[in-house]
């Protein structure tokens, strides 16, 4: 009898030890409130208010865990999905089901680093999340993280519309991606990523653009094979921590070969309503690649440099981002967006936190009737912390477009001299 009890106790102890070697955490964010937006162009004005969601941070539900494999090695995973508190459908897009934000699995070796595979954030997004004074909120005024539509797959170029988590400043996440992140060595960390082809379906007939080197005139021919429907790319980056200084530099490049589903500009941005110019021939007024099945083949190069310094009473931020999307068939057809931003963030009292940012930027594109656009923006925000997990917030931001452009600051369609103001008040709970 005693031997049986000892055996049961030993088995229980072993099971408890095994259980202690692995852990799973359920986490999430619920952000709801009230927001309002006002937009003005040279000829129109619009405004609206609503009970909204995800103004300060996108609502989500996630699961993450680790398992100790011994020898300083751990297995790890994350599965994170977007939530829509104000929508009757879980996906928020008229379809049931979860919207994927991150899903990956990998290994970590102490003293070396981690390797993960799946749908995951890009290097620029990871670094922007810790070097942005507004912490990548979804209110107007933040020029680095210019809010855009949801992109849960390898969507290199994204349209504007909503606050779902992607943005026009840089690619937020990619699928089919291997991401490598080193541990810290003398304050330095490095990362690298490789995004593998997403699909392998034929594009069908494609348009080819030929540029005359001496005159710059672009001619269009059709009937050639467009290749495969794929997105692939890579990224490299490094960050450095020294006392209260943090600095990072990131670069990522993607190639997108895809079948257009509607009227598309030659650089692959999704429609004029997305807030991007549709590049045109220099010798005609017709839009390139406007047929419903025209392929959109682009190179998407993105760079990010940022630094923060903690003065104790406040933290200072400086950021720079650049994104250039170029037609693969003609390097003279491109769309380029660059922005710089500075800001501060501080606790005024133990429970009241505030931040502010200001920045400016420039958009340029090659093609007929494609003017350069200059824009600027600013944002003020505050948190009142009711507890470590729950806070009230108030955010106000504005974006102004100072020259002729086409949605240069991500605030609308093809209009001249736009400006927009947005405010949001609400409550955010993390768990």
Tab-separated table of C-alpha atoms in Angstrom:
chain	number	residue	atom	x	y	z
A	1	UNK	CA	0.000	0.000	0.000
A	2	UNK	CA	2.821	2.347	0.934
A	3	UNK	CA	4.657	1.479	-2.291
A	4	UNK	CA	1.511	2.281	-4.312
A	5	UNK	CA	1.114	5.630	-2.570
A	6	UNK	CA	4.770	6.426	-3.177
A	7	UNK	CA	4.389	5.531	-6.844
A	8	UNK	CA	1.300	7.759	-7.212
A	9	UNK	CA	3.094	10.601	-5.447
A	10	UNK	CA	6.111	10.204	-7.707
A	11	UNK	CA	3.943	10.229	-10.838
A	12	UNK	CA	2.111	13.323	-9.574
A	13	UNK	CA	5.377	15.099	-8.823
A	14	UNK	CA	6.705	14.235	-12.278
A	15	UNK	CA	3.501	15.478	-13.922
A	16	UNK	CA	3.663	18.710	-11.931
A	17	UNK	CA	7.281	19.209	-12.961
A	18	UNK	CA	6.440	18.579	-16.603
A	19	UNK	CA	3.527	20.984	-16.402
A	20	UNK	CA	5.771	23.648	-14.880
A	21	UNK	CA	8.075	23.442	-17.898
A	22	UNK	CA	5.416	24.782	-20.269
A	23	UNK	CA	3.019	27.699	-19.985
A	24	UNK	CA	0.242	29.271	-22.028
A	25	UNK	CA	-0.960	32.853	-21.553
A	26	UNK	CA	-4.280	34.241	-22.722
A	27	UNK	CA	-4.085	37.976	-23.370
A	28	UNK	CA	-6.058	40.673	-25.081
A	29	UNK	CA	-7.156	44.283	-25.453
A	30	UNK	CA	-10.656	45.736	-25.551
A	31	UNK	CA	-10.804	49.377	-26.610
A	32	UNK	CA	-14.140	51.161	-27.061
A	33	UNK	CA	-15.273	54.770	-26.965
A	34	UNK	CA	-16.626	57.746	-28.895
A	35	UNK	CA	-14.889	59.410	-31.837
A	36	UNK	CA	-15.451	62.138	-34.369
A	37	UNK	CA	-13.834	63.143	-37.657
A	38	UNK	CA	-13.929	66.306	-39.776
A	39	UNK	CA	-12.459	66.512	-43.268
A	40	UNK	CA	-12.157	69.487	-45.623
A	41	UNK	CA	-11.059	69.828	-49.224
A	42	UNK	CA	-11.119	72.788	-51.594
A	43	UNK	CA	-14.733	72.048	-52.502
A	44	UNK	CA	-16.194	69.680	-49.904
A	45	UNK	CA	-16.500	69.177	-46.168
A	46	UNK	CA	-17.671	66.211	-44.136
A	47	UNK	CA	-17.878	65.244	-40.506
A	48	UNK	CA	-19.226	62.406	-38.432
A	49	UNK	CA	-19.364	60.964	-34.941
A	50	UNK	CA	-19.968	57.459	-33.660
A	51	UNK	CA	-19.400	55.014	-30.858
A	52	UNK	CA	-16.235	53.406	-32.070
A	53	UNK	CA	-13.486	50.989	-31.205
A	54	UNK	CA	-9.730	50.540	-31.239
A	55	UNK	CA	-8.777	54.230	-31.247
A	56	UNK	CA	-5.853	53.962	-28.848
A	57	UNK	CA	-5.021	50.342	-29.581
A	58	UNK	CA	-6.540	47.710	-31.833
A	59	UNK	CA	-8.746	45.265	-29.911
A	60	UNK	CA	-7.475	41.701	-29.980
A	61	UNK	CA	-7.463	38.248	-28.396
A	62	UNK	CA	-4.284	36.209	-28.248
A	63	UNK	CA	-2.662	33.060	-26.958
A	64	UNK	CA	1.060	32.686	-26.450
A	65	UNK	CA	3.169	30.096	-24.756
A	66	UNK	CA	6.576	28.568	-24.229
A	67	UNK	CA	7.864	25.098	-23.465
A	68	UNK	CA	11.211	24.458	-21.841
A	69	UNK	CA	13.089	21.925	-23.965
A	70	UNK	CA	16.166	21.880	-21.764
A	71	UNK	CA	19.675	23.080	-22.463
A	72	UNK	CA	18.550	26.701	-22.590
A	73	UNK	CA	16.177	25.991	-25.484
A	74	UNK	CA	12.464	26.811	-25.598
A	75	UNK	CA	9.665	26.256	-28.064
A	76	UNK	CA	7.326	29.224	-28.451
A	77	UNK	CA	4.130	30.138	-30.245
A	78	UNK	CA	1.675	33.012	-30.662
A	79	UNK	CA	-1.842	33.036	-32.115
A	80	UNK	CA	-3.446	36.494	-32.105
A	81	UNK	CA	-6.750	37.586	-33.623
A	82	UNK	CA	-8.489	40.907	-34.073
A	83	UNK	CA	-11.683	41.736	-32.170
A	84	UNK	CA	-14.480	44.092	-33.212
A	85	UNK	CA	-16.479	45.121	-30.110
A	86	UNK	CA	-18.907	47.284	-32.080
A	87	UNK	CA	-19.691	44.744	-34.799
A	88	UNK	CA	-22.149	41.873	-34.673
A	89	UNK	CA	-19.827	39.786	-36.847
A	90	UNK	CA	-16.576	38.631	-35.302
A	91	UNK	CA	-14.517	39.569	-38.350
A	92	UNK	CA	-16.065	43.013	-38.732
A	93	UNK	CA	-16.281	42.527	-42.496
A	94	UNK	CA	-19.618	40.773	-42.860
A	95	UNK	CA	-18.064	37.332	-42.455
A	96	UNK	CA	-17.883	35.086	-39.451
A	97	UNK	CA	-14.545	33.821	-38.241
A	98	UNK	CA	-11.384	35.187	-36.686
A	99	UNK	CA	-9.199	37.772	-38.409
A	100	UNK	CA	-5.572	36.721	-38.141
A	101	UNK	CA	-3.068	39.238	-36.764
A	102	UNK	CA	-0.238	36.867	-35.879
A	103	UNK	CA	0.125	33.097	-35.960
A	104	UNK	CA	3.594	31.626	-35.694
A	105	UNK	CA	5.690	28.979	-33.953
A	106	UNK	CA	9.425	28.812	-33.358
A	107	UNK	CA	12.438	28.025	-31.207
A	108	UNK	CA	14.588	30.166	-28.924
A	109	UNK	CA	18.101	29.355	-27.777
A	110	UNK	CA	19.444	31.315	-24.813
A	111	UNK	CA	22.507	33.317	-25.791
A	112	UNK	CA	21.715	33.059	-29.498
A	113	UNK	CA	18.197	34.170	-30.377
A	114	UNK	CA	14.884	33.024	-31.815
A	115	UNK	CA	13.603	31.756	-35.163
A	116	UNK	CA	9.868	31.825	-35.913
A	117	UNK	CA	7.767	30.928	-38.956
A	118	UNK	CA	4.235	32.042	-39.828
A	119	UNK	CA	2.235	35.232	-40.121
A	120	UNK	CA	4.001	37.852	-38.024
A	121	UNK	CA	4.885	41.508	-37.674
A	122	UNK	CA	7.636	42.993	-39.810
A	123	UNK	CA	10.855	44.366	-38.375
A	124	UNK	CA	9.778	47.965	-38.977
A	125	UNK	CA	6.490	47.444	-37.154
A	126	UNK	CA	8.186	45.846	-34.148
A	127	UNK	CA	10.580	48.775	-33.812
A	128	UNK	CA	7.979	51.461	-34.513
A	129	UNK	CA	5.871	50.012	-31.700
A	130	UNK	CA	8.575	50.947	-29.160
A	131	UNK	CA	9.782	54.200	-30.768
A	132	UNK	CA	6.489	55.962	-31.550
A	133	UNK	CA	5.286	58.566	-29.005
A	134	UNK	CA	1.636	57.689	-29.683
A	135	UNK	CA	2.386	53.956	-29.469
A	136	UNK	CA	0.912	53.373	-32.936
A	137	UNK	CA	-2.612	54.474	-32.062
A	138	UNK	CA	-5.286	54.680	-34.749
A	139	UNK	CA	-6.113	58.404	-34.586
A	140	UNK	CA	-5.114	60.983	-37.225
A	141	UNK	CA	-1.971	63.038	-36.716
A	142	UNK	CA	0.602	60.269	-36.448
A	143	UNK	CA	2.532	60.506	-39.720
A	144	UNK	CA	4.745	57.453	-39.271
A	145	UNK	CA	1.869	55.058	-38.645
A	146	UNK	CA	-0.618	56.434	-41.178
A	147	UNK	CA	-3.729	54.327	-40.586
A	148	UNK	CA	-4.852	52.049	-43.400
A	149	UNK	CA	-7.008	49.022	-44.142
A	150	UNK	CA	-6.580	45.531	-42.735
A	151	UNK	CA	-3.831	43.413	-44.263
A	152	UNK	CA	-3.698	39.951	-42.779
A	153	UNK	CA	-1.760	38.391	-45.657
A	154	UNK	CA	1.153	39.378	-47.857
A	155	UNK	CA	-0.496	42.588	-49.021
A	156	UNK	CA	2.507	44.746	-49.785
A	157	UNK	CA	0.594	47.832	-50.826
A	158	UNK	CA	-2.512	48.611	-48.806
A	159	UNK	CA	-5.415	50.994	-49.187
A	160	UNK	CA	-6.781	53.506	-46.722
A	161	UNK	CA	-9.994	52.808	-44.879
A	162	UNK	CA	-10.592	52.200	-41.208
A	163	UNK	CA	-8.315	51.554	-38.289
A	164	UNK	CA	-7.816	47.849	-38.608
A	165	UNK	CA	-4.092	47.667	-38.198
A	166	UNK	CA	-2.186	48.177	-41.443
A	167	UNK	CA	-0.870	51.502	-42.666
A	168	UNK	CA	0.491	53.384	-45.649
A	169	UNK	CA	3.810	54.189	-43.966
A	170	UNK	CA	5.115	50.615	-44.037
A	171	UNK	CA	4.011	46.984	-44.229
A	172	UNK	CA	2.680	45.834	-40.866
A	173	UNK	CA	2.748	42.050	-41.210
A	174	UNK	CA	3.424	39.335	-43.753
A	175	UNK	CA	2.453	35.680	-44.048
A	176	UNK	CA	4.755	32.761	-44.865
A	177	UNK	CA	7.626	34.541	-43.155
A	178	UNK	CA	10.760	33.308	-41.401
A	179	UNK	CA	11.837	35.854	-38.770
A	180	UNK	CA	15.189	35.705	-36.962
A	181	UNK	CA	15.873	37.803	-33.852
A	182	UNK	CA	19.152	37.641	-31.952
A	183	UNK	CA	19.574	38.056	-28.220
A	184	UNK	CA	21.290	41.217	-27.013
A	185	UNK	CA	25.096	41.354	-27.255
A	186	UNK	CA	26.786	44.434	-25.731
A	187	UNK	CA	23.543	46.323	-26.278
A	188	UNK	CA	23.167	45.282	-29.928
A	189	UNK	CA	20.455	43.094	-31.422
A	190	UNK	CA	20.005	42.169	-35.082
A	191	UNK	CA	17.042	40.756	-36.966
A	192	UNK	CA	16.383	39.343	-40.414
A	193	UNK	CA	13.323	38.069	-42.229
A	194	UNK	CA	12.459	36.242	-45.414
A	195	UNK	CA	8.962	36.110	-46.872
A	196	UNK	CA	8.365	33.182	-49.187
A	197	UNK	CA	6.023	33.147	-52.178
A	198	UNK	CA	2.399	33.094	-51.086
A	199	UNK	CA	0.741	31.375	-54.065
A	200	UNK	CA	1.702	30.087	-57.498
A	201	UNK	CA	-1.224	30.896	-59.805
A	202	UNK	CA	-0.838	32.275	-63.341
A	203	UNK	CA	-1.706	35.913	-63.832
A	204	UNK	CA	-2.783	35.631	-67.434
A	205	UNK	CA	-2.340	38.505	-69.853
A	206	UNK	CA	-0.315	41.432	-68.600
A	207	UNK	CA	0.468	44.958	-69.733
A	208	UNK	CA	4.090	45.908	-70.350
A	209	UNK	CA	5.309	49.485	-70.056
A	210	UNK	CA	8.297	50.634	-72.113
A	211	UNK	CA	10.044	53.935	-71.355
A	212	UNK	CA	11.927	55.928	-73.985
A	213	UNK	CA	15.194	56.849	-72.260
A	214	UNK	CA	15.597	60.150	-74.117
A	215	UNK	CA	12.014	61.474	-74.127
A	216	UNK	CA	10.607	59.766	-71.021
A	217	UNK	CA	7.482	58.768	-73.000
A	218	UNK	CA	5.891	55.545	-71.776
A	219	UNK	CA	4.149	53.225	-74.224
A	220	UNK	CA	1.963	50.261	-73.375
A	221	UNK	CA	1.761	46.862	-75.072
A	222	UNK	CA	-0.338	43.877	-74.055
A	223	UNK	CA	-0.400	40.148	-74.603
A	224	UNK	CA	2.597	38.998	-72.599
A	225	UNK	CA	2.476	36.536	-69.749
A	226	UNK	CA	2.232	38.185	-66.373
A	227	UNK	CA	3.908	35.407	-64.431
A	228	UNK	CA	2.775	34.095	-61.074
A	229	UNK	CA	0.667	35.601	-58.315
A	230	UNK	CA	3.151	35.994	-55.476
A	231	UNK	CA	4.572	38.191	-52.780
A	232	UNK	CA	8.102	37.667	-51.544
A	233	UNK	CA	10.687	39.763	-49.795
A	234	UNK	CA	13.262	40.176	-47.075
A	235	UNK	CA	14.246	42.464	-44.240
A	236	UNK	CA	17.291	43.393	-42.160
A	237	UNK	CA	17.601	45.500	-39.040
A	238	UNK	CA	19.495	46.290	-35.876
A	239	UNK	CA	18.876	48.131	-32.620
A	240	UNK	CA	21.157	49.398	-29.874
A	241	UNK	CA	20.555	50.199	-26.201
A	242	UNK	CA	22.998	52.330	-24.212
A	243	UNK	CA	21.858	53.509	-20.791
A	244	UNK	CA	18.750	55.610	-21.551
A	245	UNK	CA	19.325	55.788	-25.305
A	246	UNK	CA	17.620	53.423	-27.742
A	247	UNK	CA	18.251	53.550	-31.500
A	248	UNK	CA	17.132	51.363	-34.394
A	249	UNK	CA	17.531	51.094	-38.163
A	250	UNK	CA	15.370	48.792	-40.289
A	251	UNK	CA	15.020	48.039	-43.995
A	252	UNK	CA	12.616	45.732	-45.815
A	253	UNK	CA	11.888	45.090	-49.490
A	254	UNK	CA	9.047	43.194	-51.144
A	255	UNK	CA	8.097	42.159	-54.652
A	256	UNK	CA	4.412	41.856	-55.402
A	257	UNK	CA	3.066	40.111	-58.487
A	258	UNK	CA	-0.679	39.876	-58.317
A	259	UNK	CA	-3.907	40.015	-60.272
A	260	UNK	CA	-5.781	43.289	-59.876
A	261	UNK	CA	-9.418	43.070	-58.832
A	262	UNK	CA	-10.465	46.514	-60.024
A	263	UNK	CA	-9.193	49.849	-61.248
A	264	UNK	CA	-5.611	49.992	-60.112
A	265	UNK	CA	-2.830	52.538	-60.505
A	266	UNK	CA	0.337	51.389	-62.169
A	267	UNK	CA	2.228	51.250	-58.885
A	268	UNK	CA	-0.333	48.864	-57.480
A	269	UNK	CA	-2.182	51.001	-54.942
A	270	UNK	CA	-5.794	49.944	-54.664
A	271	UNK	CA	-7.973	52.506	-56.432
A	272	UNK	CA	-8.204	56.296	-56.263
A	273	UNK	CA	-10.517	55.998	-53.264
A	274	UNK	CA	-7.654	54.460	-51.339
A	275	UNK	CA	-5.972	57.851	-51.296
A	276	UNK	CA	-3.224	57.234	-53.818
A	277	UNK	CA	-2.688	58.660	-57.299
A	278	UNK	CA	-3.262	56.387	-60.262
A	279	UNK	CA	-0.087	56.994	-62.297
A	280	UNK	CA	-0.701	57.873	-65.930
A	281	UNK	CA	1.177	57.769	-69.219
A	282	UNK	CA	3.221	60.849	-70.046
A	283	UNK	CA	1.768	60.914	-73.547
A	284	UNK	CA	-1.900	60.206	-72.769
A	285	UNK	CA	-4.398	60.835	-69.998
A	286	UNK	CA	-5.416	57.212	-69.568
A	287	UNK	CA	-4.592	55.318	-66.398
A	288	UNK	CA	-2.104	52.511	-66.712
A	289	UNK	CA	-3.312	48.997	-65.933
A	290	UNK	CA	-6.993	49.792	-65.550
A	291	UNK	CA	-8.555	46.552	-66.822
A	292	UNK	CA	-10.116	44.301	-64.211
A	293	UNK	CA	-7.582	41.537	-64.816
A	294	UNK	CA	-4.460	43.653	-65.244
A	295	UNK	CA	-1.541	42.429	-63.146
A	296	UNK	CA	0.125	44.800	-60.730
A	297	UNK	CA	3.834	44.043	-60.456
A	298	UNK	CA	5.662	46.298	-58.022
A	299	UNK	CA	8.778	46.579	-55.887
A	300	UNK	CA	8.087	47.969	-52.421
A	301	UNK	CA	11.154	49.305	-50.563
A	302	UNK	CA	10.777	50.588	-46.993
A	303	UNK	CA	13.209	52.097	-44.497
A	304	UNK	CA	12.885	53.219	-40.885
A	305	UNK	CA	15.267	54.980	-38.476
A	306	UNK	CA	14.298	56.032	-34.951
A	307	UNK	CA	15.711	56.845	-31.541
A	308	UNK	CA	14.387	57.510	-28.037
A	309	UNK	CA	16.020	58.985	-24.948
A	310	UNK	CA	14.562	58.744	-21.456
A	311	UNK	CA	15.254	61.948	-19.482
A	312	UNK	CA	13.403	60.596	-16.458
A	313	UNK	CA	10.658	63.205	-16.349
A	314	UNK	CA	9.871	62.523	-20.014
A	315	UNK	CA	10.933	60.392	-22.949
A	316	UNK	CA	11.853	62.035	-26.267
A	317	UNK	CA	11.259	60.412	-29.667
A	318	UNK	CA	12.583	60.999	-33.203
A	319	UNK	CA	11.444	58.978	-36.249
A	320	UNK	CA	11.974	58.823	-40.007
A	321	UNK	CA	10.250	56.535	-42.505
A	322	UNK	CA	10.393	56.198	-46.284
A	323	UNK	CA	8.460	53.968	-48.652
A	324	UNK	CA	8.906	53.794	-52.416
A	325	UNK	CA	6.749	51.584	-54.616
A	326	UNK	CA	8.036	51.168	-58.172
A	327	UNK	CA	6.494	49.487	-61.206
A	328	UNK	CA	8.678	46.495	-62.079
A	329	UNK	CA	8.192	47.119	-65.795
A	330	UNK	CA	9.233	50.778	-65.668
A	331	UNK	CA	11.419	52.252	-62.949
A	332	UNK	CA	10.192	55.750	-63.897
A	333	UNK	CA	6.738	54.863	-62.604
A	334	UNK	CA	6.803	55.136	-58.841
A	335	UNK	CA	5.092	56.476	-55.746
A	336	UNK	CA	7.253	57.673	-52.861
A	337	UNK	CA	6.235	58.743	-49.360
A	338	UNK	CA	8.594	60.097	-46.708
A	339	UNK	CA	7.807	61.422	-43.216
A	340	UNK	CA	9.670	62.663	-40.143
A	341	UNK	CA	8.226	63.010	-36.660
A	342	UNK	CA	9.334	64.053	-33.181
A	343	UNK	CA	7.465	63.685	-29.897
A	344	UNK	CA	7.522	63.357	-26.124
A	345	UNK	CA	5.708	61.164	-23.619
A	346	UNK	CA	5.588	61.626	-19.837
A	347	UNK	CA	3.732	60.848	-16.624
A	348	UNK	CA	2.440	64.153	-15.248
A	349	UNK	CA	1.235	62.423	-12.090
A	350	UNK	CA	1.438	58.739	-11.075
A	351	UNK	CA	-1.941	58.163	-12.793
A	352	UNK	CA	-1.982	60.742	-15.632
A	353	UNK	CA	0.130	60.109	-18.724
A	354	UNK	CA	0.376	62.459	-21.716
A	355	UNK	CA	2.083	62.579	-25.085
A	356	UNK	CA	2.448	64.851	-28.065
A	357	UNK	CA	3.941	64.543	-31.548
A	358	UNK	CA	4.453	66.682	-34.641
A	359	UNK	CA	5.805	65.861	-38.042
A	360	UNK	CA	5.935	66.627	-41.723
A	361	UNK	CA	6.269	64.656	-44.906
A	362	UNK	CA	6.404	64.663	-48.662
A	363	UNK	CA	4.923	62.557	-51.430
A	364	UNK	CA	6.212	62.394	-54.985
A	365	UNK	CA	5.201	60.309	-57.986
A	366	UNK	CA	6.220	60.109	-61.627
A	367	UNK	CA	3.559	60.339	-64.337
A	368	UNK	CA	1.498	63.047	-66.028
A	369	UNK	CA	-0.385	65.378	-63.680
A	370	UNK	CA	1.342	63.914	-60.623
A	371	UNK	CA	2.352	66.878	-58.442
A	372	UNK	CA	4.547	66.676	-55.371
A	373	UNK	CA	2.637	66.901	-52.102
A	374	UNK	CA	3.779	68.279	-48.765
A	375	UNK	CA	1.866	67.459	-45.590
A	376	UNK	CA	2.142	67.905	-41.854
A	377	UNK	CA	0.390	66.577	-38.786
A	378	UNK	CA	0.313	66.647	-35.012
A	379	UNK	CA	-1.325	64.785	-32.155
A	380	UNK	CA	-1.993	65.226	-28.435
A	381	UNK	CA	-3.179	62.462	-26.121
A	382	UNK	CA	-3.538	61.462	-22.500
A	383	UNK	CA	-4.293	58.430	-20.339
A	384	UNK	CA	-5.871	58.359	-16.906
A	385	UNK	CA	-4.926	55.053	-15.325
A	386	UNK	CA	-7.654	53.571	-13.133
A	387	UNK	CA	-5.478	50.494	-12.546
A	388	UNK	CA	-2.532	48.747	-14.155
A	389	UNK	CA	-4.854	47.246	-16.773
A	390	UNK	CA	-7.605	49.825	-17.276
A	391	UNK	CA	-7.344	53.422	-18.445
A	392	UNK	CA	-9.464	56.224	-19.831
A	393	UNK	CA	-8.020	58.073	-22.819
A	394	UNK	CA	-8.521	61.243	-24.845
A	395	UNK	CA	-6.711	61.789	-28.175
A	396	UNK	CA	-6.879	64.616	-30.717
A	397	UNK	CA	-4.982	64.787	-34.007
A	398	UNK	CA	-4.877	66.751	-37.244
A	399	UNK	CA	-3.347	66.284	-40.694
A	400	UNK	CA	-2.938	69.092	-43.232
A	401	UNK	CA	-2.045	68.811	-46.881
A	402	UNK	CA	-0.383	72.000	-48.036
A	403	UNK	CA	0.046	71.444	-51.767
A	404	UNK	CA	-1.812	69.733	-54.581
A	405	UNK	CA	-1.780	65.972	-54.083
A	406	UNK	CA	-3.832	62.823	-53.975
A	407	UNK	CA	-4.428	61.774	-50.407
A	408	UNK	CA	-0.783	62.356	-49.534
A	409	UNK	CA	-1.360	62.109	-45.818
A	410	UNK	CA	-3.730	59.197	-46.024
A	411	UNK	CA	-6.933	61.183	-45.489
A	412	UNK	CA	-8.955	60.589	-48.609
A	413	UNK	CA	-9.236	60.393	-52.386
A	414	UNK	CA	-7.911	62.680	-55.132
A	415	UNK	CA	-8.492	66.188	-53.769
A	416	UNK	CA	-6.413	69.334	-53.446
A	417	UNK	CA	-5.488	71.035	-50.158
A	418	UNK	CA	-7.058	68.597	-47.753
A	419	UNK	CA	-7.081	68.652	-43.990
A	420	UNK	CA	-8.624	66.394	-41.383
A	421	UNK	CA	-9.132	66.462	-37.637
A	422	UNK	CA	-10.053	63.518	-35.479
A	423	UNK	CA	-10.722	63.013	-31.781
A	424	UNK	CA	-11.411	59.956	-29.665
A	425	UNK	CA	-12.317	59.378	-26.022
A	426	UNK	CA	-12.760	55.939	-24.560
A	427	UNK	CA	-11.718	53.187	-22.217
A	428	UNK	CA	-9.086	50.514	-22.806
A	429	UNK	CA	-8.769	47.312	-20.803
A	430	UNK	CA	-5.910	44.859	-21.185
A	431	UNK	CA	-5.917	41.307	-19.866
